[in-house]
Amino acid sequence: AIGSMMYATHCTRPDIAFAVSKLSQYTVNPGTEHWKAVGRVLGYLKRTSNLELTYTSSSRILEGYSDASWIDRTNDSKSTSGWIFTLAGGAVSWASKKQTCIAHSTMEAELIALAAAGKEAEWIRDLLTDIRLWDVPMPCIPMYCDSEATLSKVYNAVYNGGSRHIGLRHNYVRQLLESGTIKVVYVKTSKNLADPFTKPLTRDLVV
Protein backbone atom coordinates (compact mmCIF):
# COMPACT_ATOMS: atom_id res chain seq x y z
CA ALA A 1 0.00 0.00 0.00
CA ILE A 2 2.81 2.42 0.89
CA GLY A 3 4.65 1.55 -2.33
CA SER A 4 1.57 2.33 -4.40
CA MET A 5 1.11 5.68 -2.68
CA MET A 6 4.80 6.48 -3.10
CA TYR A 7 4.43 5.89 -6.84
CA ALA A 8 1.57 8.38 -6.96
CA THR A 9 3.53 10.83 -4.80
CA HIS A 10 6.60 10.84 -7.04
CA CYS A 11 4.62 11.07 -10.28
CA THR A 12 1.69 13.47 -9.96
CA ARG A 13 0.52 13.88 -6.35
CA PRO A 14 2.84 16.13 -4.33
CA ASP A 15 -0.08 16.92 -2.00
CA ILE A 16 0.26 13.55 -0.22
CA ALA A 17 4.07 13.69 0.09
CA PHE A 18 4.11 14.53 3.80
CA ALA A 19 1.54 11.87 4.74
CA VAL A 20 3.30 9.16 2.75
CA SER A 21 6.68 10.15 4.18
CA LYS A 22 5.32 9.81 7.72
CA LEU A 23 3.56 6.51 7.04
CA SER A 24 6.64 4.99 5.40
CA GLN A 25 8.43 5.27 8.75
CA TYR A 26 6.16 2.54 10.19
CA THR A 27 6.36 -0.12 7.46
CA VAL A 28 8.43 -2.46 9.64
CA ASN A 29 5.70 -2.90 12.22
CA PRO A 30 2.45 -1.14 11.24
CA GLY A 31 -0.43 -1.02 13.68
CA THR A 32 -4.17 -0.52 13.37
CA GLU A 33 -3.86 3.28 13.49
CA HIS A 34 -1.35 3.22 10.64
CA TRP A 35 -3.69 1.14 8.47
CA LYS A 36 -6.50 3.57 9.22
CA ALA A 37 -4.25 6.42 8.09
CA VAL A 38 -3.42 4.53 4.89
CA GLY A 39 -7.15 4.18 4.24
CA ARG A 40 -7.66 7.91 4.75
CA VAL A 41 -4.95 8.75 2.21
CA LEU A 42 -6.37 6.31 -0.33
CA GLY A 43 -9.85 7.75 0.24
CA TYR A 44 -8.48 11.26 -0.26
CA LEU A 45 -6.86 10.21 -3.55
CA LYS A 46 -10.15 8.73 -4.73
CA ARG A 47 -12.14 11.87 -3.87
CA THR A 48 -9.58 14.19 -5.49
CA SER A 49 -8.78 12.17 -8.61
CA ASN A 50 -9.73 15.19 -10.72
CA LEU A 51 -6.72 17.20 -9.47
CA GLU A 52 -3.86 17.49 -11.95
CA LEU A 53 -0.56 19.23 -12.58
CA THR A 54 -0.74 21.88 -15.30
CA TYR A 55 1.96 23.67 -17.25
CA THR A 56 2.15 26.56 -19.67
CA SER A 57 4.55 27.04 -22.56
CA SER A 58 4.66 30.79 -21.96
CA SER A 59 6.80 30.48 -18.82
CA ARG A 60 10.37 29.19 -18.62
CA ILE A 61 11.10 30.31 -15.07
CA LEU A 62 12.58 27.71 -12.73
CA GLU A 63 11.97 28.46 -9.04
CA GLY A 64 12.56 26.55 -5.83
CA TYR A 65 10.93 26.67 -2.40
CA SER A 66 12.40 25.27 0.80
CA ASP A 67 10.95 24.81 4.28
CA ALA A 68 11.39 22.79 7.46
CA SER A 69 9.25 21.92 10.43
CA TRP A 70 10.52 22.12 13.96
CA ILE A 71 10.35 18.98 16.11
CA ASP A 72 6.64 18.21 16.52
CA ARG A 73 6.81 15.11 18.75
CA THR A 74 8.54 14.53 22.07
CA ASN A 75 9.67 11.00 21.10
CA ASP A 76 11.32 12.16 17.86
CA SER A 77 14.27 14.56 17.82
CA LYS A 78 14.47 15.08 14.05
CA SER A 79 12.66 17.66 11.93
CA THR A 80 11.14 17.34 8.45
CA SER A 81 12.50 18.95 5.27
CA GLY A 82 10.31 19.92 2.36
CA TRP A 83 11.03 21.44 -1.03
CA ILE A 84 9.39 21.96 -4.39
CA PHE A 85 10.56 23.28 -7.76
CA THR A 86 8.29 24.79 -10.38
CA LEU A 87 8.92 25.20 -14.10
CA ALA A 88 6.54 26.37 -16.82
CA GLY A 89 4.01 27.25 -14.17
CA GLY A 90 3.80 23.77 -12.63
CA ALA A 91 5.60 21.54 -10.13
CA VAL A 92 8.42 19.40 -11.55
CA SER A 93 10.24 18.17 -8.42
CA TRP A 94 9.23 17.87 -4.77
CA ALA A 95 10.02 15.98 -1.59
CA SER A 96 9.08 15.65 2.06
CA LYS A 97 11.77 13.87 4.08
CA LYS A 98 12.72 13.32 7.67
CA GLN A 99 16.06 14.97 8.35
CA THR A 100 18.98 12.62 8.94
CA CYS A 101 20.64 14.75 11.61
CA ILE A 102 19.47 16.63 14.69
CA ALA A 103 18.93 20.38 14.47
CA HIS A 104 19.12 22.41 17.67
CA SER A 105 17.04 25.35 16.45
CA THR A 106 14.51 26.32 13.80
CA MET A 107 17.27 28.12 11.90
CA GLU A 108 19.40 24.96 11.76
CA ALA A 109 16.42 22.89 10.58
CA GLU A 110 15.74 25.43 7.83
CA LEU A 111 19.42 25.42 6.83
CA ILE A 112 19.44 21.61 6.56
CA ALA A 113 16.34 21.77 4.34
CA LEU A 114 17.86 24.53 2.21
CA ALA A 115 21.04 22.52 1.66
CA ALA A 116 18.98 19.49 0.54
CA ALA A 117 16.93 21.68 -1.80
CA GLY A 118 20.13 23.25 -3.11
CA LYS A 119 21.44 19.81 -4.03
CA GLU A 120 18.25 19.16 -6.00
CA ALA A 121 18.55 22.60 -7.65
CA GLU A 122 22.07 21.79 -8.77
CA TRP A 123 20.90 18.49 -10.29
CA ILE A 124 17.93 20.08 -12.11
CA ARG A 125 20.17 22.86 -13.42
CA ASP A 126 22.62 20.33 -14.88
CA LEU A 127 19.76 18.34 -16.40
CA LEU A 128 18.23 21.39 -18.11
CA THR A 129 21.65 22.37 -19.43
CA ASP A 130 22.22 18.87 -20.86
CA ILE A 131 18.89 18.84 -22.72
CA ARG A 132 19.52 22.42 -23.90
CA LEU A 133 16.41 24.11 -22.56
CA TRP A 134 18.57 27.09 -21.65
CA ASP A 135 21.50 28.82 -23.24
CA VAL A 136 24.73 28.47 -21.32
CA PRO A 137 25.34 29.98 -18.80
CA MET A 138 21.98 29.27 -17.18
CA PRO A 139 20.62 31.98 -14.85
CA CYS A 140 20.74 31.29 -11.12
CA ILE A 141 17.72 29.61 -9.56
CA PRO A 142 15.81 31.64 -6.96
CA MET A 143 15.33 29.59 -3.78
CA TYR A 144 12.55 30.93 -1.58
CA CYS A 145 12.84 30.49 2.19
CA ASP A 146 10.54 31.83 4.94
CA SER A 147 13.22 32.09 7.64
CA GLU A 148 14.94 35.48 7.88
CA ALA A 149 17.48 34.03 10.32
CA THR A 150 18.49 31.37 7.79
CA LEU A 151 18.65 33.97 5.03
CA SER A 152 21.00 36.10 7.13
CA LYS A 153 23.13 33.08 7.99
CA VAL A 154 23.69 31.84 4.42
CA TYR A 155 24.75 35.28 3.23
CA ASN A 156 27.29 35.45 6.05
CA ALA A 157 30.60 34.02 4.85
CA VAL A 158 31.50 32.74 8.33
CA TYR A 159 29.55 30.08 10.22
CA ASN A 160 30.24 30.41 13.95
CA GLY A 161 28.01 27.61 15.19
CA GLY A 162 29.25 24.62 17.12
CA SER A 163 27.69 21.80 15.06
CA ARG A 164 30.00 20.44 12.39
CA HIS A 165 27.18 18.91 10.30
CA ILE A 166 25.45 22.31 10.15
CA GLY A 167 28.71 24.00 9.21
CA LEU A 168 29.18 21.61 6.28
CA ARG A 169 25.69 22.44 4.98
CA HIS A 170 26.35 26.15 5.42
CA ASN A 171 29.52 25.84 3.34
CA TYR A 172 27.66 23.92 0.64
CA VAL A 173 24.93 26.55 0.35
CA ARG A 174 27.60 29.25 0.27
CA GLN A 175 29.33 27.45 -2.63
CA LEU A 176 26.04 27.35 -4.56
CA LEU A 177 25.57 31.07 -3.96
CA GLU A 178 29.10 31.98 -5.01
CA SER A 179 28.94 29.82 -8.14
CA GLY A 180 25.71 31.49 -9.22
CA THR A 181 23.72 28.25 -9.06
CA ILE A 182 21.10 29.63 -6.66
CA LYS A 183 20.13 32.81 -4.87
CA VAL A 184 18.18 32.67 -1.60
CA VAL A 185 15.16 34.97 -1.37
CA TYR A 186 12.85 35.58 1.58
CA VAL A 187 9.17 34.75 1.18
CA LYS A 188 6.29 34.86 3.66
CA THR A 189 5.18 31.51 5.05
CA SER A 190 1.74 31.95 3.45
CA LYS A 191 3.45 32.21 0.04
CA ASN A 192 5.93 29.38 0.58
CA LEU A 193 4.87 26.47 -1.63
CA ALA A 194 7.05 24.09 0.39
CA ASP A 195 5.13 24.68 3.62
CA PRO A 196 2.57 21.84 3.00
CA PHE A 197 5.48 19.39 2.67
CA THR A 198 6.43 19.85 6.33
CA LYS A 199 3.07 19.38 8.06
CA PRO A 200 -0.28 17.60 7.58
CA LEU A 201 -2.36 18.91 4.69
CA THR A 202 -5.21 21.14 5.87
CA ARG A 203 -8.61 21.24 4.26
CA ASP A 204 -8.31 24.88 3.12
CA LEU A 205 -5.25 24.05 0.97
CA VAL A 206 -7.21 21.56 -1.16
CA VAL A 207 -8.83 23.40 -4.07
PDB file of C-alpha atoms in Angstrom:
ATOM      1  CA  ALA A   1       0.000   0.000   0.000  1.00  0.00           C
ATOM      2  CA  ILE A   2       2.809   2.420   0.885  1.00  0.00           C
ATOM      3  CA  GLY A   3       4.648   1.547  -2.326  1.00  0.00           C
ATOM      4  CA  SER A   4       1.574   2.332  -4.405  1.00  0.00           C
ATOM      5  CA  MET A   5       1.111   5.676  -2.684  1.00  0.00           C
ATOM      6  CA  MET A   6       4.802   6.481  -3.099  1.00  0.00           C
ATOM      7  CA  TYR A   7       4.435   5.889  -6.838  1.00  0.00           C
ATOM      8  CA  ALA A   8       1.568   8.378  -6.957  1.00  0.00           C
ATOM      9  CA  THR A   9       3.532  10.826  -4.804  1.00  0.00           C
ATOM     10  CA  HIS A  10       6.597  10.836  -7.040  1.00  0.00           C
ATOM     11  CA  CYS A  11       4.615  11.070 -10.281  1.00  0.00           C
ATOM     12  CA  THR A  12       1.687  13.466  -9.955  1.00  0.00           C
ATOM     13  CA  ARG A  13       0.522  13.881  -6.346  1.00  0.00           C
ATOM     14  CA  PRO A  14       2.838  16.133  -4.329  1.00  0.00           C
ATOM     15  CA  ASP A  15      -0.075  16.916  -1.999  1.00  0.00           C
ATOM     16  CA  ILE A  16       0.262  13.552  -0.219  1.00  0.00           C
ATOM     17  CA  ALA A  17       4.065  13.685   0.089  1.00  0.00           C
ATOM     18  CA  PHE A  18       4.106  14.527   3.805  1.00  0.00           C
ATOM     19  CA  ALA A  19       1.539  11.872   4.738  1.00  0.00           C
ATOM     20  CA  VAL A  20       3.297   9.155   2.748  1.00  0.00           C
ATOM     21  CA  SER A  21       6.682  10.148   4.181  1.00  0.00           C
ATOM     22  CA  LYS A  22       5.319   9.807   7.717  1.00  0.00           C
ATOM     23  CA  LEU A  23       3.556   6.507   7.044  1.00  0.00           C
ATOM     24  CA  SER A  24       6.639   4.992   5.403  1.00  0.00           C
ATOM     25  CA  GLN A  25       8.428   5.267   8.751  1.00  0.00           C
ATOM     26  CA  TYR A  26       6.160   2.541  10.187  1.00  0.00           C
ATOM     27  CA  THR A  27       6.361  -0.118   7.459  1.00  0.00           C
ATOM     28  CA  VAL A  28       8.434  -2.456   9.636  1.00  0.00           C
ATOM     29  CA  ASN A  29       5.699  -2.899  12.224  1.00  0.00           C
ATOM     30  CA  PRO A  30       2.454  -1.142  11.236  1.00  0.00           C
ATOM     31  CA  GLY A  31      -0.429  -1.017  13.684  1.00  0.00           C
ATOM     32  CA  THR A  32      -4.170  -0.516  13.375  1.00  0.00           C
ATOM     33  CA  GLU A  33      -3.857   3.278  13.487  1.00  0.00           C
ATOM     34  CA  HIS A  34      -1.348   3.216  10.636  1.00  0.00           C
ATOM     35  CA  TRP A  35      -3.693   1.142   8.466  1.00  0.00           C
ATOM     36  CA  LYS A  36      -6.503   3.571   9.222  1.00  0.00           C
ATOM     37  CA  ALA A  37      -4.250   6.422   8.092  1.00  0.00           C
ATOM     38  CA  VAL A  38      -3.421   4.534   4.890  1.00  0.00           C
ATOM     39  CA  GLY A  39      -7.150   4.180   4.244  1.00  0.00           C
ATOM     40  CA  ARG A  40      -7.661   7.910   4.746  1.00  0.00           C
ATOM     41  CA  VAL A  41      -4.950   8.754   2.213  1.00  0.00           C
ATOM     42  CA  LEU A  42      -6.372   6.310  -0.334  1.00  0.00           C
ATOM     43  CA  GLY A  43      -9.849   7.751   0.245  1.00  0.00           C
ATOM     44  CA  TYR A  44      -8.480  11.260  -0.262  1.00  0.00           C
ATOM     45  CA  LEU A  45      -6.864  10.209  -3.552  1.00  0.00           C
ATOM     46  CA  LYS A  46     -10.153   8.731  -4.729  1.00  0.00           C
ATOM     47  CA  ARG A  47     -12.138  11.871  -3.872  1.00  0.00           C
ATOM     48  CA  THR A  48      -9.583  14.190  -5.494  1.00  0.00           C
ATOM     49  CA  SER A  49      -8.776  12.165  -8.615  1.00  0.00           C
ATOM     50  CA  ASN A  50      -9.735  15.191 -10.725  1.00  0.00           C
ATOM     51  CA  LEU A  51      -6.724  17.199  -9.474  1.00  0.00           C
ATOM     52  CA  GLU A  52      -3.864  17.491 -11.950  1.00  0.00           C
ATOM     53  CA  LEU A  53      -0.562  19.227 -12.579  1.00  0.00           C
ATOM     54  CA  THR A  54      -0.740  21.878 -15.297  1.00  0.00           C
ATOM     55  CA  TYR A  55       1.964  23.667 -17.246  1.00  0.00           C
ATOM     56  CA  THR A  56       2.147  26.561 -19.672  1.00  0.00           C
ATOM     57  CA  SER A  57       4.553  27.039 -22.557  1.00  0.00           C
ATOM     58  CA  SER A  58       4.663  30.794 -21.962  1.00  0.00           C
ATOM     59  CA  SER A  59       6.801  30.480 -18.816  1.00  0.00           C
ATOM     60  CA  ARG A  60      10.372  29.187 -18.621  1.00  0.00           C
ATOM     61  CA  ILE A  61      11.103  30.313 -15.074  1.00  0.00           C
ATOM     62  CA  LEU A  62      12.577  27.714 -12.725  1.00  0.00           C
ATOM     63  CA  GLU A  63      11.969  28.465  -9.044  1.00  0.00           C
ATOM     64  CA  GLY A  64      12.555  26.550  -5.830  1.00  0.00           C
ATOM     65  CA  TYR A  65      10.930  26.671  -2.397  1.00  0.00           C
ATOM     66  CA  SER A  66      12.401  25.266   0.797  1.00  0.00           C
ATOM     67  CA  ASP A  67      10.948  24.814   4.276  1.00  0.00           C
ATOM     68  CA  ALA A  68      11.386  22.787   7.457  1.00  0.00           C
ATOM     69  CA  SER A  69       9.245  21.920  10.426  1.00  0.00           C
ATOM     70  CA  TRP A  70      10.515  22.125  13.962  1.00  0.00           C
ATOM     71  CA  ILE A  71      10.345  18.978  16.108  1.00  0.00           C
ATOM     72  CA  ASP A  72       6.643  18.212  16.524  1.00  0.00           C
ATOM     73  CA  ARG A  73       6.813  15.114  18.750  1.00  0.00           C
ATOM     74  CA  THR A  74       8.535  14.525  22.069  1.00  0.00           C
ATOM     75  CA  ASN A  75       9.674  11.005  21.097  1.00  0.00           C
ATOM     76  CA  ASP A  76      11.323  12.156  17.859  1.00  0.00           C
ATOM     77  CA  SER A  77      14.266  14.557  17.820  1.00  0.00           C
ATOM     78  CA  LYS A  78      14.466  15.085  14.048  1.00  0.00           C
ATOM     79  CA  SER A  79      12.660  17.664  11.931  1.00  0.00           C
ATOM     80  CA  THR A  80      11.139  17.344   8.450  1.00  0.00           C
ATOM     81  CA  SER A  81      12.496  18.955   5.275  1.00  0.00           C
ATOM     82  CA  GLY A  82      10.311  19.925   2.357  1.00  0.00           C
ATOM     83  CA  TRP A  83      11.026  21.441  -1.032  1.00  0.00           C
ATOM     84  CA  ILE A  84       9.393  21.959  -4.385  1.00  0.00           C
ATOM     85  CA  PHE A  85      10.557  23.279  -7.759  1.00  0.00           C
ATOM     86  CA  THR A  86       8.286  24.793 -10.381  1.00  0.00           C
ATOM     87  CA  LEU A  87       8.918  25.204 -14.098  1.00  0.00           C
ATOM     88  CA  ALA A  88       6.545  26.369 -16.824  1.00  0.00           C
ATOM     89  CA  GLY A  89       4.005  27.248 -14.171  1.00  0.00           C
ATOM     90  CA  GLY A  90       3.800  23.766 -12.634  1.00  0.00           C
ATOM     91  CA  ALA A  91       5.599  21.540 -10.134  1.00  0.00           C
ATOM     92  CA  VAL A  92       8.422  19.404 -11.551  1.00  0.00           C
ATOM     93  CA  SER A  93      10.235  18.168  -8.421  1.00  0.00           C
ATOM     94  CA  TRP A  94       9.231  17.874  -4.771  1.00  0.00           C
ATOM     95  CA  ALA A  95      10.023  15.977  -1.593  1.00  0.00           C
ATOM     96  CA  SER A  96       9.084  15.645   2.057  1.00  0.00           C
ATOM     97  CA  LYS A  97      11.771  13.869   4.075  1.00  0.00           C
ATOM     98  CA  LYS A  98      12.723  13.322   7.674  1.00  0.00           C
ATOM     99  CA  GLN A  99      16.059  14.970   8.350  1.00  0.00           C
ATOM    100  CA  THR A 100      18.976  12.619   8.938  1.00  0.00           C
ATOM    101  CA  CYS A 101      20.642  14.753  11.608  1.00  0.00           C
ATOM    102  CA  ILE A 102      19.473  16.632  14.695  1.00  0.00           C
ATOM    103  CA  ALA A 103      18.929  20.375  14.470  1.00  0.00           C
ATOM    104  CA  HIS A 104      19.120  22.413  17.666  1.00  0.00           C
ATOM    105  CA  SER A 105      17.038  25.351  16.449  1.00  0.00           C
ATOM    106  CA  THR A 106      14.509  26.321  13.802  1.00  0.00           C
ATOM    107  CA  MET A 107      17.269  28.117  11.897  1.00  0.00           C
ATOM    108  CA  GLU A 108      19.397  24.961  11.762  1.00  0.00           C
ATOM    109  CA  ALA A 109      16.422  22.889  10.577  1.00  0.00           C
ATOM    110  CA  GLU A 110      15.742  25.434   7.829  1.00  0.00           C
ATOM    111  CA  LEU A 111      19.425  25.419   6.828  1.00  0.00           C
ATOM    112  CA  ILE A 112      19.438  21.614   6.556  1.00  0.00           C
ATOM    113  CA  ALA A 113      16.342  21.774   4.343  1.00  0.00           C
ATOM    114  CA  LEU A 114      17.859  24.534   2.215  1.00  0.00           C
ATOM    115  CA  ALA A 115      21.037  22.517   1.655  1.00  0.00           C
ATOM    116  CA  ALA A 116      18.983  19.492   0.541  1.00  0.00           C
ATOM    117  CA  ALA A 117      16.926  21.679  -1.796  1.00  0.00           C
ATOM    118  CA  GLY A 118      20.126  23.246  -3.109  1.00  0.00           C
ATOM    119  CA  LYS A 119      21.442  19.806  -4.031  1.00  0.00           C
ATOM    120  CA  GLU A 120      18.253  19.165  -5.997  1.00  0.00           C
ATOM    121  CA  ALA A 121      18.547  22.601  -7.651  1.00  0.00           C
ATOM    122  CA  GLU A 122      22.074  21.790  -8.773  1.00  0.00           C
ATOM    123  CA  TRP A 123      20.897  18.489 -10.292  1.00  0.00           C
ATOM    124  CA  ILE A 124      17.929  20.084 -12.106  1.00  0.00           C
ATOM    125  CA  ARG A 125      20.173  22.856 -13.421  1.00  0.00           C
ATOM    126  CA  ASP A 126      22.620  20.332 -14.879  1.00  0.00           C
ATOM    127  CA  LEU A 127      19.763  18.339 -16.405  1.00  0.00           C
ATOM    128  CA  LEU A 128      18.231  21.391 -18.115  1.00  0.00           C
ATOM    129  CA  THR A 129      21.653  22.374 -19.433  1.00  0.00           C
ATOM    130  CA  ASP A 130      22.216  18.874 -20.861  1.00  0.00           C
ATOM    131  CA  ILE A 131      18.889  18.843 -22.719  1.00  0.00           C
ATOM    132  CA  ARG A 132      19.518  22.425 -23.902  1.00  0.00           C
ATOM    133  CA  LEU A 133      16.408  24.107 -22.565  1.00  0.00           C
ATOM    134  CA  TRP A 134      18.573  27.095 -21.650  1.00  0.00           C
ATOM    135  CA  ASP A 135      21.497  28.823 -23.240  1.00  0.00           C
ATOM    136  CA  VAL A 136      24.729  28.474 -21.316  1.00  0.00           C
ATOM    137  CA  PRO A 137      25.339  29.978 -18.802  1.00  0.00           C
ATOM    138  CA  MET A 138      21.981  29.265 -17.175  1.00  0.00           C
ATOM    139  CA  PRO A 139      20.620  31.984 -14.848  1.00  0.00           C
ATOM    140  CA  CYS A 140      20.739  31.292 -11.123  1.00  0.00           C
ATOM    141  CA  ILE A 141      17.724  29.613  -9.561  1.00  0.00           C
ATOM    142  CA  PRO A 142      15.806  31.640  -6.957  1.00  0.00           C
ATOM    143  CA  MET A 143      15.331  29.586  -3.781  1.00  0.00           C
ATOM    144  CA  TYR A 144      12.551  30.929  -1.578  1.00  0.00           C
ATOM    145  CA  CYS A 145      12.840  30.491   2.192  1.00  0.00           C
ATOM    146  CA  ASP A 146      10.544  31.829   4.937  1.00  0.00           C
ATOM    147  CA  SER A 147      13.222  32.088   7.638  1.00  0.00           C
ATOM    148  CA  GLU A 148      14.936  35.477   7.876  1.00  0.00           C
ATOM    149  CA  ALA A 149      17.480  34.031  10.323  1.00  0.00           C
ATOM    150  CA  THR A 150      18.487  31.368   7.788  1.00  0.00           C
ATOM    151  CA  LEU A 151      18.653  33.975   5.029  1.00  0.00           C
ATOM    152  CA  SER A 152      21.000  36.099   7.131  1.00  0.00           C
ATOM    153  CA  LYS A 153      23.133  33.081   7.989  1.00  0.00           C
ATOM    154  CA  VAL A 154      23.685  31.836   4.424  1.00  0.00           C
ATOM    155  CA  TYR A 155      24.749  35.285   3.230  1.00  0.00           C
ATOM    156  CA  ASN A 156      27.287  35.451   6.048  1.00  0.00           C
ATOM    157  CA  ALA A 157      30.600  34.023   4.851  1.00  0.00           C
ATOM    158  CA  VAL A 158      31.498  32.742   8.327  1.00  0.00           C
ATOM    159  CA  TYR A 159      29.545  30.081  10.225  1.00  0.00           C
ATOM    160  CA  ASN A 160      30.240  30.412  13.949  1.00  0.00           C
ATOM    161  CA  GLY A 161      28.008  27.610  15.189  1.00  0.00           C
ATOM    162  CA  GLY A 162      29.255  24.617  17.116  1.00  0.00           C
ATOM    163  CA  SER A 163      27.689  21.804  15.063  1.00  0.00           C
ATOM    164  CA  ARG A 164      29.996  20.439  12.389  1.00  0.00           C
ATOM    165  CA  HIS A 165      27.183  18.911  10.299  1.00  0.00           C
ATOM    166  CA  ILE A 166      25.447  22.314  10.148  1.00  0.00           C
ATOM    167  CA  GLY A 167      28.714  23.996   9.211  1.00  0.00           C
ATOM    168  CA  LEU A 168      29.178  21.612   6.281  1.00  0.00           C
ATOM    169  CA  ARG A 169      25.690  22.437   4.985  1.00  0.00           C
ATOM    170  CA  HIS A 170      26.349  26.149   5.423  1.00  0.00           C
ATOM    171  CA  ASN A 171      29.521  25.836   3.345  1.00  0.00           C
ATOM    172  CA  TYR A 172      27.661  23.915   0.641  1.00  0.00           C
ATOM    173  CA  VAL A 173      24.927  26.547   0.345  1.00  0.00           C
ATOM    174  CA  ARG A 174      27.605  29.251   0.270  1.00  0.00           C
ATOM    175  CA  GLN A 175      29.326  27.455  -2.631  1.00  0.00           C
ATOM    176  CA  LEU A 176      26.038  27.347  -4.556  1.00  0.00           C
ATOM    177  CA  LEU A 177      25.571  31.069  -3.960  1.00  0.00           C
ATOM    178  CA  GLU A 178      29.104  31.977  -5.005  1.00  0.00           C
ATOM    179  CA  SER A 179      28.940  29.820  -8.140  1.00  0.00           C
ATOM    180  CA  GLY A 180      25.708  31.492  -9.219  1.00  0.00           C
ATOM    181  CA  THR A 181      23.721  28.253  -9.060  1.00  0.00           C
ATOM    182  CA  ILE A 182      21.103  29.631  -6.660  1.00  0.00           C
ATOM    183  CA  LYS A 183      20.126  32.808  -4.865  1.00  0.00           C
ATOM    184  CA  VAL A 184      18.182  32.673  -1.603  1.00  0.00           C
ATOM    185  CA  VAL A 185      15.162  34.970  -1.369  1.00  0.00           C
ATOM    186  CA  TYR A 186      12.855  35.584   1.584  1.00  0.00           C
ATOM    187  CA  VAL A 187       9.167  34.752   1.177  1.00  0.00           C
ATOM    188  CA  LYS A 188       6.290  34.862   3.663  1.00  0.00           C
ATOM    189  CA  THR A 189       5.182  31.511   5.047  1.00  0.00           C
ATOM    190  CA  SER A 190       1.744  31.945   3.448  1.00  0.00           C
ATOM    191  CA  LYS A 191       3.447  32.213   0.043  1.00  0.00           C
ATOM    192  CA  ASN A 192       5.934  29.384   0.583  1.00  0.00           C
ATOM    193  CA  LEU A 193       4.867  26.473  -1.632  1.00  0.00           C
ATOM    194  CA  ALA A 194       7.047  24.088   0.390  1.00  0.00           C
ATOM    195  CA  ASP A 195       5.132  24.678   3.624  1.00  0.00           C
ATOM    196  CA  PRO A 196       2.570  21.842   3.003  1.00  0.00           C
ATOM    197  CA  PHE A 197       5.482  19.394   2.672  1.00  0.00           C
ATOM    198  CA  THR A 198       6.431  19.848   6.326  1.00  0.00           C
ATOM    199  CA  LYS A 199       3.071  19.382   8.059  1.00  0.00           C
ATOM    200  CA  PRO A 200      -0.279  17.601   7.579  1.00  0.00           C
ATOM    201  CA  LEU A 201      -2.363  18.910   4.687  1.00  0.00           C
ATOM    202  CA  THR A 202      -5.206  21.139   5.870  1.00  0.00           C
ATOM    203  CA  ARG A 203      -8.610  21.238   4.258  1.00  0.00           C
ATOM    204  CA  ASP A 204      -8.310  24.878   3.122  1.00  0.00           C
ATOM    205  CA  LEU A 205      -5.249  24.050   0.971  1.00  0.00           C
ATOM    206  CA  VAL A 206      -7.206  21.561  -1.163  1.00  0.00           C
ATOM    207  CA  VAL A 207      -8.826  23.399  -4.066  1.00  0.00           C
TER     208      VAL A 207
END
